[in-house]
Every structure is written in C-alpha cells, then in structure tokens.
Amino acid sequence: SYVLTQPPSVSVAPGQTARITCGGNNIGSKSVHWYQQKPGQAPVLVVYDDSDRPSGIPERFSGSNSGNTATLTISRVEAGDEADYYCQVWDSSSDHPLFGGGTKLTVL
Amino acid sequence: QVQLQESGPGLVKPSETLSLTCAVSGYSISSGYYWGWIRQPPGKGLEWIGSIYHSGSTYYNPSLKSRVTISVDTSKNQFSLKLSSVTAADTAVYYCARGDGIPEIYFDYWGQGTLVTVSS
C-alpha cells in the first residue's frame, strides 16, 4: 500500500522559512493536502490540491509537489505557527484517504 | 458556515461497541459531499476510519473494516460510527469531517473531536 513519509520534526527561527516535506512514490502524480493541528485542537486544512489555500489561510502558507516529494512552505514563520503538520493524499489503489505521520514544527 | 459536532460516550468497556454521532449544521448531508470519521490515539497521528457519501455508499479502512459501520440519518442531518469489539488500542480522539475535492478528497470542515477511552 502507499506510504507517506514526513520528518518527525522541523525547527525554525521566527521570521525564517520553514519547509516540511512529504515523501511518497511518484507523489507528484497525486493531489497533496496539508493540515495544521495545534495542541488540543482539531486539524485545520491549510493547503489543498498541492498549492491552493482555503479562505482565511495566510499567503505565508504555500505548497508544491513534484516527483517523489511534496513540500509545505511557511514563510516569515511566527510563534503561532508552532503545531503539528500532516500531509494527506487519496490512495487510488485502495480508494481511501491516507495521512502522513506528521511533523512537529518548533519555532525557536 | 458548516459545523460538525461529535457526541457519544467518553468511556467504553473492552469488547463493547463504540457509538458516536456527528451532527451537521449549515449544510444538508443529502445534498452532497463525502463525510468521514478520523481518529487520533493520544500522542499519535491521524488515522482514517471510514466514510460515507451522500448517496449512502460506505468505505472503510481495511484494517478496521470488520468492526466498523457508518450510517447516515438524513432526517436528522447526522451520520454515525459504530466500532465493535473495542480494545485499549481504540482509545483515541475521534473526529468527524466533511470531505471535498472528489475524487482526490481533502477534509475541509472538522468537528472539535471527542475523546473515547476504552477501559473497564
């Protein structure tokens, strides 16, 4: 079955750029979606279809997807961006959604 | 604004059946979209449990399929989850969510989640 691989943690200083990766076999052929989850809260969709942002999500959040890696980029990182981030795709071979293991973003 | 709210017992005994309901407001389930259940064990990641389309078609995670039933009650605008023969491994926060973007679905609206503990 399809597997999504995320780094367990990423650290970045305030004002810098954070890049969180999501690896999968030929993931560039799939649509990748990203969620932000803060402690004790439900996940929030921050990027869908590789690079689109839902209404209300700051432009600082962007996404890209090519080859075997999708990337969520957070520009000008703020303390409030500290959270867990999950990628998700639709696994067409089994016809269901699949989540990556999650990445904890720490703002130093 | 679409809102989802989970409800159900917070404590279930081992071997019994976990039952949760997701009440939807701001949108009629029968009109469309894909409605799902996702869970998150304490300190761990997200796991899709299963989903139901507005048409009533259901899809389940193969690892849970033998124990899961998802149904919809359009008259009450809600959908439900039943997970049988639970063990401590089923202890988790359970979320309901709306899926969009067919066929490559993403979840755009989520409930706040409800913690279900399996313990005697």
mmCIF file with all atom_site columns, N, CA and C in Angstrom, chain B residues 3-35:
data_model
loop_
_atom_site.group_PDB
_atom_site.id
_atom_site.type_symbol
_atom_site.label_atom_id
_atom_site.label_alt_id
_atom_site.label_comp_id
_atom_site.label_asym_id
_atom_site.label_entity_id
_atom_site.label_seq_id
_atom_site.pdbx_PDB_ins_code
_atom_site.Cartn_x
_atom_site.Cartn_y
_atom_site.Cartn_z
_atom_site.occupancy
_atom_site.B_iso_or_equiv
_atom_site.pdbx_formal_charge
_atom_site.auth_seq_id
_atom_site.auth_comp_id
_atom_site.auth_asym_id
_atom_site.auth_atom_id
_atom_site.pdbx_PDB_model_num
ATOM 1  N N  . GLN B 1 3  ? -20.819 23.378 10.215 1.00 0.00 ? 3  GLN B N  1
ATOM 2  C CA . GLN B 1 3  ? -20.305 22.981 11.529 1.00 0.00 ? 3  GLN B CA 1
ATOM 3  C C  . GLN B 1 3  ? -20.612 21.514 11.769 1.00 0.00 ? 3  GLN B C  1
ATOM 4  N N  . LEU B 1 4  ? -19.680 20.825 12.403 1.00 0.00 ? 4  LEU B N  1
ATOM 5  C CA . LEU B 1 4  ? -19.854 19.426 12.752 1.00 0.00 ? 4  LEU B CA 1
ATOM 6  C C  . LEU B 1 4  ? -19.607 19.270 14.248 1.00 0.00 ? 4  LEU B C  1
ATOM 7  N N  . GLN B 1 5  ? -20.388 18.410 14.883 1.00 0.00 ? 5  GLN B N  1
ATOM 8  C CA . GLN B 1 5  ? -20.271 18.201 16.321 1.00 0.00 ? 5  GLN B CA 1
ATOM 9  C C  . GLN B 1 5  ? -20.432 16.729 16.648 1.00 0.00 ? 5  GLN B C  1
ATOM 10 N N  . GLU B 1 6  ? -19.378 16.156 17.217 1.00 0.00 ? 6  GLU B N  1
ATOM 11 C CA . GLU B 1 6  ? -19.428 14.753 17.631 1.00 0.00 ? 6  GLU B CA 1
ATOM 12 C C  . GLU B 1 6  ? -20.095 14.623 18.997 1.00 0.00 ? 6  GLU B C  1
ATOM 13 N N  . SER B 1 7  ? -20.755 13.503 19.204 1.00 0.00 ? 7  SER B N  1
ATOM 14 C CA . SER B 1 7  ? -21.322 13.207 20.512 1.00 0.00 ? 7  SER B CA 1
ATOM 15 C C  . SER B 1 7  ? -21.332 11.698 20.729 1.00 0.00 ? 7  SER B C  1
ATOM 16 N N  . GLY B 1 8  ? -21.277 11.328 22.015 1.00 0.00 ? 8  GLY B N  1
ATOM 17 C CA . GLY B 1 8  ? -21.290 9.919  22.361 1.00 0.00 ? 8  GLY B CA 1
ATOM 18 C C  . GLY B 1 8  ? -20.567 9.690  23.671 1.00 0.00 ? 8  GLY B C  1
ATOM 19 N N  . PRO B 1 9  ? -20.617 8.458  24.169 1.00 0.00 ? 9  PRO B N  1
ATOM 20 C CA . PRO B 1 9  ? -19.970 8.143  25.439 1.00 0.00 ? 9  PRO B CA 1
ATOM 21 C C  . PRO B 1 9  ? -18.470 8.362  25.392 1.00 0.00 ? 9  PRO B C  1
ATOM 22 N N  . GLY B 1 10 ? -17.924 8.876  26.470 1.00 0.00 ? 10 GLY B N  1
ATOM 23 C CA . GLY B 1 10 ? -16.489 9.091  26.551 1.00 0.00 ? 10 GLY B CA 1
ATOM 24 C C  . GLY B 1 10 ? -15.743 7.888  27.089 1.00 0.00 ? 10 GLY B C  1
ATOM 25 N N  . LEU B 1 11 ? -16.488 6.927  27.597 1.00 0.00 ? 11 LEU B N  1
ATOM 26 C CA . LEU B 1 11 ? -15.878 5.727  28.185 1.00 0.00 ? 11 LEU B CA 1
ATOM 27 C C  . LEU B 1 11 ? -16.626 4.489  27.691 1.00 0.00 ? 11 LEU B C  1
ATOM 28 N N  . VAL B 1 12 ? -15.876 3.550  27.141 1.00 0.00 ? 12 VAL B N  1
ATOM 29 C CA . VAL B 1 12 ? -16.465 2.306  26.630 1.00 0.00 ? 12 VAL B CA 1
ATOM 30 C C  . VAL B 1 12 ? -15.662 1.132  27.197 1.00 0.00 ? 12 VAL B C  1
ATOM 31 N N  . LYS B 1 13 ? -16.367 0.105  27.566 1.00 0.00 ? 13 LYS B N  1
ATOM 32 C CA . LYS B 1 13 ? -15.685 -1.073 28.135 1.00 0.00 ? 13 LYS B CA 1
ATOM 33 C C  . LYS B 1 13 ? -15.101 -1.948 27.030 1.00 0.00 ? 13 LYS B C  1
ATOM 34 N N  . PRO B 1 14 ? -14.000 -2.614 27.319 1.00 0.00 ? 14 PRO B N  1
ATOM 35 C CA . PRO B 1 14 ? -13.422 -3.539 26.327 1.00 0.00 ? 14 PRO B CA 1
ATOM 36 C C  . PRO B 1 14 ? -14.435 -4.578 25.887 1.00 0.00 ? 14 PRO B C  1
ATOM 37 N N  . SER B 1 15 ? -14.381 -4.901 24.609 1.00 0.00 ? 15 SER B N  1
ATOM 38 C CA . SER B 1 15 ? -15.251 -5.872 23.918 1.00 0.00 ? 15 SER B CA 1
ATOM 39 C C  . SER B 1 15 ? -16.616 -5.287 23.561 1.00 0.00 ? 15 SER B C  1
ATOM 40 N N  . GLU B 1 16 ? -16.930 -4.103 24.050 1.00 0.00 ? 16 GLU B N  1
ATOM 41 C CA . GLU B 1 16 ? -18.216 -3.500 23.722 1.00 0.00 ? 16 GLU B CA 1
ATOM 42 C C  . GLU B 1 16 ? -18.123 -2.686 22.427 1.00 0.00 ? 16 GLU B C  1
ATOM 43 N N  . THR B 1 17 ? -19.233 -2.039 22.074 1.00 0.00 ? 17 THR B N  1
ATOM 44 C CA . THR B 1 17 ? -19.293 -1.274 20.839 1.00 0.00 ? 17 THR B CA 1
ATOM 45 C C  . THR B 1 17 ? -19.268 0.221  21.106 1.00 0.00 ? 17 THR B C  1
ATOM 46 N N  . LEU B 1 18 ? -18.363 0.898  20.422 1.00 0.00 ? 18 LEU B N  1
ATOM 47 C CA . LEU B 1 18 ? -18.250 2.347  20.497 1.00 0.00 ? 18 LEU B CA 1
ATOM 48 C C  . LEU B 1 18 ? -19.246 2.942  19.509 1.00 0.00 ? 18 LEU B C  1
ATOM 49 N N  . SER B 1 19 ? -20.042 3.891  19.976 1.00 0.00 ? 19 SER B N  1
ATOM 50 C CA . SER B 1 19 ? -21.032 4.529  19.092 1.00 0.00 ? 19 SER B CA 1
ATOM 51 C C  . SER B 1 19 ? -20.921 6.041  19.204 1.00 0.00 ? 19 SER B C  1
ATOM 52 N N  . LEU B 1 20 ? -20.735 6.688  18.079 1.00 0.00 ? 20 LEU B N  1
ATOM 53 C CA . LEU B 1 20 ? -20.633 8.140  18.027 1.00 0.00 ? 20 LEU B CA 1
ATOM 54 C C  . LEU B 1 20 ? -21.531 8.684  16.929 1.00 0.00 ? 20 LEU B C  1
ATOM 55 N N  . THR B 1 21 ? -21.980 9.906  17.135 1.00 0.00 ? 21 THR B N  1
ATOM 56 C CA . THR B 1 21 ? -22.806 10.590 16.149 1.00 0.00 ? 21 THR B CA 1
ATOM 57 C C  . THR B 1 21 ? -22.182 11.936 15.822 1.00 0.00 ? 21 THR B C  1
ATOM 58 N N  . CYS B 1 22 ? -22.292 12.324 14.568 1.00 0.00 ? 22 CYS B N  1
ATOM 59 C CA . CYS B 1 22 ? -21.808 13.619 14.108 1.00 0.00 ? 22 CYS B CA 1
ATOM 60 C C  . CYS B 1 22 ? -22.989 14.415 13.572 1.00 0.00 ? 22 CYS B C  1
ATOM 61 N N  . ALA B 1 23 ? -23.351 15.469 14.280 1.00 0.00 ? 23 ALA B N  1
ATOM 62 C CA . ALA B 1 23 ? -24.439 16.337 13.840 1.00 0.00 ? 23 ALA B CA 1
ATOM 63 C C  . ALA B 1 23 ? -23.869 17.436 12.957 1.00 0.00 ? 23 ALA B C  1
ATOM 64 N N  . VAL B 1 24 ? -24.476 17.616 11.800 1.00 0.00 ? 24 VAL B N  1
ATOM 65 C CA . VAL B 1 24 ? -24.012 18.606 10.838 1.00 0.00 ? 24 VAL B CA 1
ATOM 66 C C  . VAL B 1 24 ? -25.004 19.763 10.763 1.00 0.00 ? 24 VAL B C  1
ATOM 67 N N  . SER B 1 25 ? -24.500 20.969 10.796 1.00 0.00 ? 25 SER B N  1
ATOM 68 C CA . SER B 1 25 ? -25.338 22.148 10.607 1.00 0.00 ? 25 SER B CA 1
ATOM 69 C C  . SER B 1 25 ? -24.732 23.030 9.526  1.00 0.00 ? 25 SER B C  1
ATOM 70 N N  . GLY B 1 26 ? -25.567 23.799 8.878  1.00 0.00 ? 26 GLY B N  1
ATOM 71 C CA . GLY B 1 26 ? -25.095 24.692 7.831  1.00 0.00 ? 26 GLY B CA 1
ATOM 72 C C  . GLY B 1 26 ? -25.028 24.060 6.460  1.00 0.00 ? 26 GLY B C  1
ATOM 73 N N  . TYR B 1 27 ? -25.337 22.796 6.362  1.00 0.00 ? 27 TYR B N  1
ATOM 74 C CA . TYR B 1 27 ? -25.334 22.100 5.078  1.00 0.00 ? 27 TYR B CA 1
ATOM 75 C C  . TYR B 1 27 ? -26.137 20.818 5.215  1.00 0.00 ? 27 TYR B C  1
ATOM 76 N N  . SER B 1 28 ? -26.868 20.463 4.160  1.00 0.00 ? 28 SER B N  1
ATOM 77 C CA . SER B 1 28 ? -27.651 19.234 4.169  1.00 0.00 ? 28 SER B CA 1
ATOM 78 C C  . SER B 1 28 ? -26.801 18.073 3.658  1.00 0.00 ? 28 SER B C  1
ATOM 79 N N  . ILE B 1 29 ? -26.627 17.060 4.491  1.00 0.00 ? 29 ILE B N  1
ATOM 80 C CA . ILE B 1 29 ? -25.807 15.905 4.118  1.00 0.00 ? 29 ILE B CA 1
ATOM 81 C C  . ILE B 1 29 ? -26.295 15.274 2.823  1.00 0.00 ? 29 ILE B C  1
ATOM 82 N N  . SER B 1 30 ? -27.601 15.252 2.633  1.00 0.00 ? 30 SER B N  1
ATOM 83 C CA . SER B 1 30 ? -28.173 14.576 1.468  1.00 0.00 ? 30 SER B CA 1
ATOM 84 C C  . SER B 1 30 ? -27.864 15.299 0.161  1.00 0.00 ? 30 SER B C  1
ATOM 85 N N  . SER B 1 31 ? -27.333 16.513 0.265  1.00 0.00 ? 31 SER B N  1
ATOM 86 C CA . SER B 1 31 ? -27.074 17.304 -0.938 1.00 0.00 ? 31 SER B CA 1
ATOM 87 C C  . SER B 1 31 ? -25.738 16.976 -1.589 1.00 0.00 ? 31 SER B C  1
ATOM 88 N N  . GLY B 1 32 ? -24.846 16.373 -0.838 1.00 0.00 ? 32 GLY B N  1
ATOM 89 C CA . GLY B 1 32 ? -23.566 16.037 -1.461 1.00 0.00 ? 32 GLY B CA 1
ATOM 90 C C  . GLY B 1 32 ? -22.446 15.881 -0.460 1.00 0.00 ? 32 GLY B C  1
ATOM 91 N N  . TYR B 1 33 ? -21.237 15.758 -1.006 1.00 0.00 ? 33 TYR B N  1
ATOM 92 C CA . TYR B 1 33 ? -20.004 15.632 -0.261 1.00 0.00 ? 33 TYR B CA 1
ATOM 93 C C  . TYR B 1 33 ? -19.805 14.233 0.330  1.00 0.00 ? 33 TYR B C  1
ATOM 94 N N  . TYR B 1 34 ? -18.686 14.101 0.939  1.00 0.00 ? 34 TYR B N  1
ATOM 95 C CA . TYR B 1 34 ? -18.162 12.843 1.470  1.00 0.00 ? 34 TYR B CA 1
ATOM 96 C C  . TYR B 1 34 ? -17.934 13.105 2.945  1.00 0.00 ? 34 TYR B C  1
ATOM 97 N N  . TRP B 1 35 ? -18.452 12.268 3.801  1.00 0.00 ? 35 TRP B N  1
ATOM 98 C CA . TRP B 1 35 ? -18.448 12.510 5.237  1.00 0.00 ? 35 TRP B CA 1
ATOM 99 C C  . TRP B 1 35 ? -17.656 11.401 5.922  1.00 0.00 ? 35 TRP B C  1
#
